[in-house]
Amino acid sequence: MVTPEQFFRALSDTTRLNSLLLLEQEGRLCVCELVAALELSQPRISRHLSQLRDQGIVQDERRGQWVHYRLATDLPDWARQVLRAALEARDLGELSARLSCMTQRPSLDAAQ
Amino acid sequence: MVTPEQFFRALSDTTRLNSLLLLEQEGRLCVCELVAALELSQPRISRHLSQLRDQGIVQDERRGQWVHYRLATDLPDWARQVLRAALEARDLGELSARLSCMTQRPSLDAAQ
DNA sequence: TGTACATATATGGATATGCGGATATGGTTA
DNA sequence: TAACCATATCCGCATATCCATATATGTACA
């Protein structure tokens, strides 16, 4: 289980923080969606997601070529509360808009 | 105003996290009380508190020889919520007990 | 099977962070 | 004024962290 220190360290990086906030808000996203939303390189996003997965903060699910990420289902409630509080402090409008502009949304297409 | 990334970085260190949680719980503490509660060296505590003060997370108040610290009164609500959530994840029992064992409590003595 | 697409990983370099020990500074008191 | 107590600051060192770039790997499809 992730410790508070580890969790806060994860959130101290802008890339990881915004990724997690987007996941909190959207539920599930794949790498290319985060690349588009954050306008960062694919290897960079991929590495940060790897760290988050290794720490048990997010979990992945391969769907064909795409890998979908979401917050770990067993993330402690205090961690969820922290993310919701941080969401109040961060305006994701611009990032969400970039998601809306995508012509292909693998995470939505995959919704059963 | 402190950004979420700065705030989470501050909380990613065990010394700073425990200091802030104790301040959230106790209201106000001086350096020697934190030294006793955390069982760490005085220069180490002092340096971490300086960082927190410089980032606007805590504020200090000199009372004679002693310097009392408390959470900044203008800390954003989302930051307070984060601290309360983290308090749920951390058992401060042992640290609080060390405070209770102190023969001198400058922060209590100073309470008007 | 080879190509295309999506994602993961490696690496060297640059920067950031935290520490102990020593010492400086401020306030109090005899 | 000097000594004591509480706190702040400095410095060199060790470790941690993040990045761009290049490349490896997995899946899908013609």
CSV table of C-alpha atoms (C1' of nucleotides) in Angstrom, one decimal:
chain,number,residue,atom,x,y,z
A,1,MET,CA,0.0,0.0,0.0
A,2,VAL,CA,1.2,3.4,-0.9
A,3,THR,CA,2.4,5.6,2.0
A,4,PRO,CA,1.4,9.2,2.3
A,5,GLU,CA,5.0,10.3,1.6
A,6,GLN,CA,5.1,8.2,-1.6
A,7,PHE,CA,1.7,9.5,-2.7
A,8,PHE,CA,2.6,13.1,-2.1
A,9,ARG,CA,5.9,12.6,-3.9
A,10,ALA,CA,3.9,11.3,-6.9
A,11,LEU,CA,1.7,14.3,-6.8
A,12,SER,CA,4.6,16.8,-6.6
A,13,ASP,CA,5.4,16.4,-10.3
A,14,THR,CA,3.2,18.4,-12.6
A,15,THR,CA,3.0,15.6,-15.2
A,16,ARG,CA,1.9,13.0,-12.7
A,17,LEU,CA,-0.4,15.4,-10.9
A,18,ASN,CA,-2.3,16.4,-14.0
A,19,SER,CA,-2.4,12.8,-15.2
A,20,LEU,CA,-4.0,11.7,-11.9
A,21,LEU,CA,-6.4,14.6,-11.8
A,22,LEU,CA,-7.5,13.8,-15.4
A,23,LEU,CA,-8.0,10.2,-14.4
A,24,GLU,CA,-10.0,11.2,-11.3
A,25,GLN,CA,-12.2,13.3,-13.5
A,26,GLU,CA,-12.5,11.1,-16.6
A,27,GLY,CA,-12.3,7.7,-15.0
A,28,ARG,CA,-10.2,6.1,-17.6
A,29,LEU,CA,-7.7,7.2,-20.3
A,30,CYS,CA,-5.1,5.7,-22.5
A,31,VAL,CA,-1.6,6.9,-23.1
A,32,CYS,CA,-2.3,8.7,-26.4
A,33,GLU,CA,-5.2,10.6,-24.7
A,34,LEU,CA,-2.9,11.8,-22.0
A,35,VAL,CA,-0.3,12.7,-24.5
A,36,ALA,CA,-2.9,14.9,-26.3
A,37,ALA,CA,-4.3,16.4,-23.2
A,38,LEU,CA,-1.0,17.3,-21.6
A,39,GLU,CA,0.8,18.0,-24.9
A,40,LEU,CA,3.9,16.1,-23.7
A,41,SER,CA,6.0,13.4,-25.4
A,42,GLN,CA,4.8,9.8,-25.4
A,43,PRO,CA,7.9,8.4,-23.6
A,44,ARG,CA,7.6,11.0,-20.9
A,45,ILE,CA,3.9,10.2,-20.2
A,46,SER,CA,4.6,6.4,-20.4
A,47,ARG,CA,7.4,6.6,-17.8
A,48,HIS,CA,5.4,8.6,-15.3
A,49,LEU,CA,2.5,6.2,-15.7
A,50,SER,CA,4.9,3.3,-15.1
A,51,GLN,CA,6.0,4.9,-11.8
A,52,LEU,CA,2.4,5.4,-10.8
A,53,ARG,CA,1.5,1.8,-11.6
A,54,ASP,CA,4.5,0.4,-9.8
A,55,GLN,CA,3.5,2.4,-6.7
A,56,GLY,CA,0.0,1.0,-6.9
A,57,ILE,CA,-1.6,4.4,-7.6
A,58,VAL,CA,-3.0,3.5,-11.0
A,59,GLN,CA,-3.7,0.3,-12.8
A,60,ASP,CA,-3.5,-0.5,-16.5
A,61,GLU,CA,-5.5,-2.7,-18.8
A,62,ARG,CA,-4.4,-3.7,-22.3
A,63,ARG,CA,-7.0,-3.5,-24.9
A,64,GLY,CA,-5.4,-4.6,-28.1
A,65,GLN,CA,-2.8,-2.0,-29.0
A,66,TRP,CA,-4.1,0.5,-26.5
A,67,VAL,CA,-3.4,0.5,-22.8
A,68,HIS,CA,-6.0,2.1,-20.6
A,69,TYR,CA,-5.1,3.6,-17.3
A,70,ARG,CA,-7.4,4.3,-14.3
A,71,LEU,CA,-6.9,5.0,-10.6
A,72,ALA,CA,-6.2,1.8,-8.7
A,73,THR,CA,-9.5,0.4,-7.4
A,74,ASP,CA,-7.9,-0.2,-4.0
A,75,LEU,CA,-6.5,3.3,-3.6
A,76,PRO,CA,-7.1,4.3,0.0
A,77,ASP,CA,-10.0,6.6,0.7
A,78,TRP,CA,-7.6,9.3,2.1
A,79,ALA,CA,-5.8,9.3,-1.2
A,80,ARG,CA,-9.0,9.7,-3.1
A,81,GLN,CA,-9.9,12.6,-0.8
A,82,VAL,CA,-6.5,14.2,-1.5
A,83,LEU,CA,-7.1,14.0,-5.3
A,84,ARG,CA,-10.6,15.5,-5.0
A,85,ALA,CA,-9.1,18.4,-2.9
A,86,ALA,CA,-6.4,19.0,-5.5
A,87,LEU,CA,-9.0,19.0,-8.2
A,88,GLU,CA,-10.6,22.0,-6.5
A,89,ALA,CA,-7.2,23.8,-6.8
A,90,ARG,CA,-6.6,23.0,-10.5
A,91,ASP,CA,-8.6,24.1,-13.5
A,92,LEU,CA,-8.5,21.3,-16.0
A,93,GLY,CA,-10.6,23.1,-18.5
A,94,GLU,CA,-7.9,23.5,-21.1
A,95,LEU,CA,-6.7,19.9,-20.8
A,96,SER,CA,-10.3,18.6,-20.9
A,97,ALA,CA,-10.9,20.7,-24.0
A,98,ARG,CA,-8.0,19.0,-25.8
A,99,LEU,CA,-9.5,15.6,-25.0
A,100,SER,CA,-12.8,16.8,-26.4
A,101,CYS,CA,-11.0,17.8,-29.6
A,102,MET,CA,-9.6,14.4,-30.2
A,103,THR,CA,-11.1,12.6,-33.2
A,104,GLN,CA,-10.5,9.2,-31.7
A,105,ARG,CA,-11.1,8.4,-28.1
A,106,PRO,CA,-10.0,4.9,-27.4
A,107,SER,CA,-11.0,5.0,-23.7
A,108,LEU,CA,-14.6,6.0,-24.7
A,109,ASP,CA,-14.7,3.5,-27.6
A,110,ALA,CA,-13.8,0.8,-25.1
A,111,ALA,CA,-16.6,1.6,-22.8
A,112,GLN,CA,-18.9,-1.3,-22.6
B,1,MET,CA,0.2,31.3,-3.0
B,2,VAL,CA,1.5,27.8,-2.8
B,3,THR,CA,0.8,25.6,-5.8
B,4,PRO,CA,-0.4,22.1,-5.5
B,5,GLU,CA,2.9,20.8,-6.8
B,6,GLN,CA,4.8,22.8,-4.2
B,7,PHE,CA,2.5,21.7,-1.4
B,8,PHE,CA,2.7,18.1,-2.3
B,9,ARG,CA,6.5,18.3,-2.5
B,10,ALA,CA,6.5,19.7,1.0
B,11,LEU,CA,4.4,16.8,2.2
B,12,SER,CA,6.6,14.2,0.4
B,13,ASP,CA,9.2,14.4,3.1
B,14,THR,CA,8.5,12.5,6.3
B,15,THR,CA,9.9,15.3,8.6
B,16,ARG,CA,7.8,18.0,7.0
B,17,LEU,CA,4.7,15.8,6.7
B,18,ASN,CA,4.7,14.8,10.4
B,19,SER,CA,5.4,18.4,11.4
B,20,LEU,CA,2.4,19.7,9.5
B,21,LEU,CA,0.1,16.9,10.7
B,22,LEU,CA,1.1,17.7,14.3
B,23,LEU,CA,0.5,21.4,13.6
B,24,GLU,CA,-2.9,20.5,12.1
B,25,GLN,CA,-3.7,18.5,15.2
B,26,GLU,CA,-2.2,20.7,17.9
B,27,GLY,CA,-2.8,24.1,16.4
B,28,ARG,CA,0.6,25.5,17.5
B,29,LEU,CA,4.0,24.1,18.4
B,30,CYS,CA,7.4,25.5,19.0
B,31,VAL,CA,10.7,24.1,17.6
B,32,CYS,CA,11.7,22.2,20.8
B,33,GLU,CA,8.2,20.6,21.0
B,34,LEU,CA,8.6,19.3,17.4
B,35,VAL,CA,12.2,18.2,18.2
B,36,ALA,CA,10.8,16.1,21.1
B,37,ALA,CA,7.8,14.8,19.2
B,38,LEU,CA,9.7,13.7,16.2
B,39,GLU,CA,13.0,12.8,18.0
B,40,LEU,CA,15.1,14.6,15.4
B,41,SER,CA,17.9,17.1,15.6
B,42,GLN,CA,17.1,20.8,16.2
B,43,PRO,CA,18.9,22.1,13.1
B,44,ARG,CA,17.0,19.5,10.9
B,45,ILE,CA,13.6,20.6,12.3
B,46,SER,CA,14.5,24.2,12.0
B,47,ARG,CA,15.6,23.9,8.4
B,48,HIS,CA,12.4,22.1,7.3
B,49,LEU,CA,10.3,24.7,9.1
B,50,SER,CA,12.1,27.5,7.3
B,51,GLN,CA,11.3,25.9,4.0
B,52,LEU,CA,7.6,25.6,5.0
B,53,ARG,CA,7.5,29.2,6.1
B,54,ASP,CA,9.2,30.4,3.0
B,55,GLN,CA,6.6,28.6,0.9
B,56,GLY,CA,3.8,30.2,2.9
B,57,ILE,CA,2.6,26.9,4.4
B,58,VAL,CA,3.3,27.8,8.0
B,59,GLN,CA,3.9,31.0,9.9
B,60,ASP,CA,6.0,31.7,12.9
B,61,GLU,CA,5.7,34.0,15.9
B,62,ARG,CA,8.6,34.8,18.2
B,63,ARG,CA,7.7,34.7,21.9
B,64,GLY,CA,10.9,35.6,23.7
B,65,GLN,CA,13.4,32.8,23.1
B,66,TRP,CA,10.8,30.5,21.7
B,67,VAL,CA,9.4,30.5,18.2
B,68,HIS,CA,5.9,29.2,17.8
B,69,TYR,CA,4.8,27.7,14.5
B,70,ARG,CA,1.3,27.2,13.2
B,71,LEU,CA,-0.3,26.6,9.8
B,72,ALA,CA,-0.6,29.7,7.8
B,73,THR,CA,-3.9,31.4,8.4
B,74,ASP,CA,-4.4,32.0,4.6
B,75,LEU,CA,-3.6,28.4,3.6
B,76,PRO,CA,-6.1,27.5,0.9
B,77,ASP,CA,-9.0,25.3,1.9
B,78,TRP,CA,-8.0,22.6,-0.5
B,79,ALA,CA,-4.6,22.4,1.3
B,80,ARG,CA,-6.4,22.1,4.7
B,81,GLN,CA,-8.5,19.3,3.2
B,82,VAL,CA,-5.4,17.5,2.0
B,83,LEU,CA,-3.9,17.7,5.5
B,84,ARG,CA,-7.0,16.4,7.1
B,85,ALA,CA,-7.1,13.5,4.7
B,86,ALA,CA,-3.5,12.7,5.4
B,87,LEU,CA,-4.2,12.8,9.1
B,88,GLU,CA,-6.6,9.9,8.6
B,89,ALA,CA,-3.8,7.9,7.1
B,90,ARG,CA,-1.2,8.6,9.8
B,91,ASP,CA,-1.3,7.5,13.4
B,92,LEU,CA,0.2,10.3,15.4
B,93,GLY,CA,-0.3,8.5,18.7
B,94,GLU,CA,3.3,7.9,19.5
B,95,LEU,CA,4.3,11.5,18.5
B,96,SER,CA,1.5,13.0,20.5
B,97,ALA,CA,2.5,10.9,23.5
B,98,ARG,CA,6.0,12.3,23.4
B,99,LEU,CA,4.4,15.8,23.5
B,100,SER,CA,2.3,14.8,26.5
B,101,CYS,CA,5.5,13.6,28.3
B,102,MET,CA,7.2,16.9,28.0
B,103,THR,CA,7.7,18.7,31.3
B,104,GLN,CA,7.6,22.1,29.6
B,105,ARG,CA,5.2,23.0,26.9
B,106,PRO,CA,6.0,26.5,25.7
B,107,SER,CA,3.1,26.5,23.1
B,108,LEU,CA,0.6,25.8,25.9
B,109,ASP,CA,2.2,28.2,28.3
B,110,ALA,CA,1.9,30.9,25.7
B,111,ALA,CA,-1.8,30.2,25.2
B,112,GLN,CA,-3.6,33.4,26.2
C,1,DT,C1',5.8,-11.8,-43.0
C,2,DG,C1',6.5,-7.0,-43.0
C,3,DT,C1',4.8,-2.7,-41.9
C,4,DA,C1',2.3,0.5,-39.1
C,5,DC,C1',0.8,2.1,-34.8
C,6,DA,C1',0.8,2.3,-29.7
C,7,DT,C1',3.5,1.8,-25.8
C,8,DA,C1',7.6,0.6,-22.8
C,9,DT,C1',12.4,1.0,-21.6
C,10,DA,C1',17.4,2.4,-21.5
C,11,DT,C1',20.9,5.9,-21.0
C,12,DG,C1',23.8,9.7,-20.0
C,13,DG,C1',23.4,14.3,-18.4
C,14,DA,C1',21.6,17.9,-15.6
C,15,DT,C1',19.3,19.5,-11.7
C,16,DA,C1',17.2,19.1,-7.2
C,17,DT,C1',17.0,17.5,-2.5
C,18,DG,C1',18.2,16.2,2.2
C,19,DC,C1',21.6,15.5,5.7
C,20,DG,C1',25.1,15.9,9.8
C,21,DG,C1',28.1,18.7,11.9
C,22,DA,C1',29.6,23.1,13.0
C,23,DT,C1',28.6,27.5,14.0
C,24,DA,C1',26.1,32.0,14.0
C,25,DT,C1',22.4,34.7,16.0
C,26,DG,C1',18.7,36.3,19.1
C,27,DG,C1',16.6,36.6,23.8
C,28,DT,C1',17.0,35.9,28.8
C,29,DT,C1',19.0,36.1,33.2
C,30,DA,C1',22.3,36.3,36.9
D,1,DT,C1',28.8,41.6,30.5
D,2,DA,C1',29.0,36.8,30.2
D,3,DA,C1',26.8,32.6,30.2
D,4,DC,C1',22.9,29.9,28.9
D,5,DC,C1',19.1,28.5,26.1
D,6,DA,C1',16.5,28.4,21.8
D,7,DT,C1',16.7,28.8,17.1
D,8,DA,C1',18.7,29.8,12.4
D,9,DT,C1',22.1,29.2,8.8
D,10,DC,C1',26.1,27.4,6.3
D,11,DC,C1',28.7,23.9,3.8
D,12,DG,C1',30.3,19.9,1.6
D,13,DC,C1',28.6,15.6,0.4
D,14,DA,C1',25.6,11.9,-1.0
D,15,DT,C1',21.6,10.6,-3.1
D,16,DA,C1',17.4,11.2,-5.7
D,17,DT,C1',14.8,12.8,-9.6
D,18,DC,C1',13.6,14.2,-14.3
D,19,DC,C1',14.6,14.8,-19.1
D,20,DA,C1',15.3,14.1,-24.4
D,21,DT,C1',16.6,11.0,-27.4
D,22,DA,C1',16.9,6.6,-29.2
D,23,DT,C1',15.3,2.3,-29.4
D,24,DA,C1',12.9,-2.0,-28.0
D,25,DT,C1',8.5,-4.5,-27.6
D,26,DG,C1',3.6,-5.8,-28.4
D,27,DT,C1',-0.6,-5.7,-31.2
D,28,DA,C1',-3.1,-5.3,-35.6
D,29,DC,C1',-3.5,-5.8,-40.3
D,30,DA,C1',-2.7,-6.2,-45.3
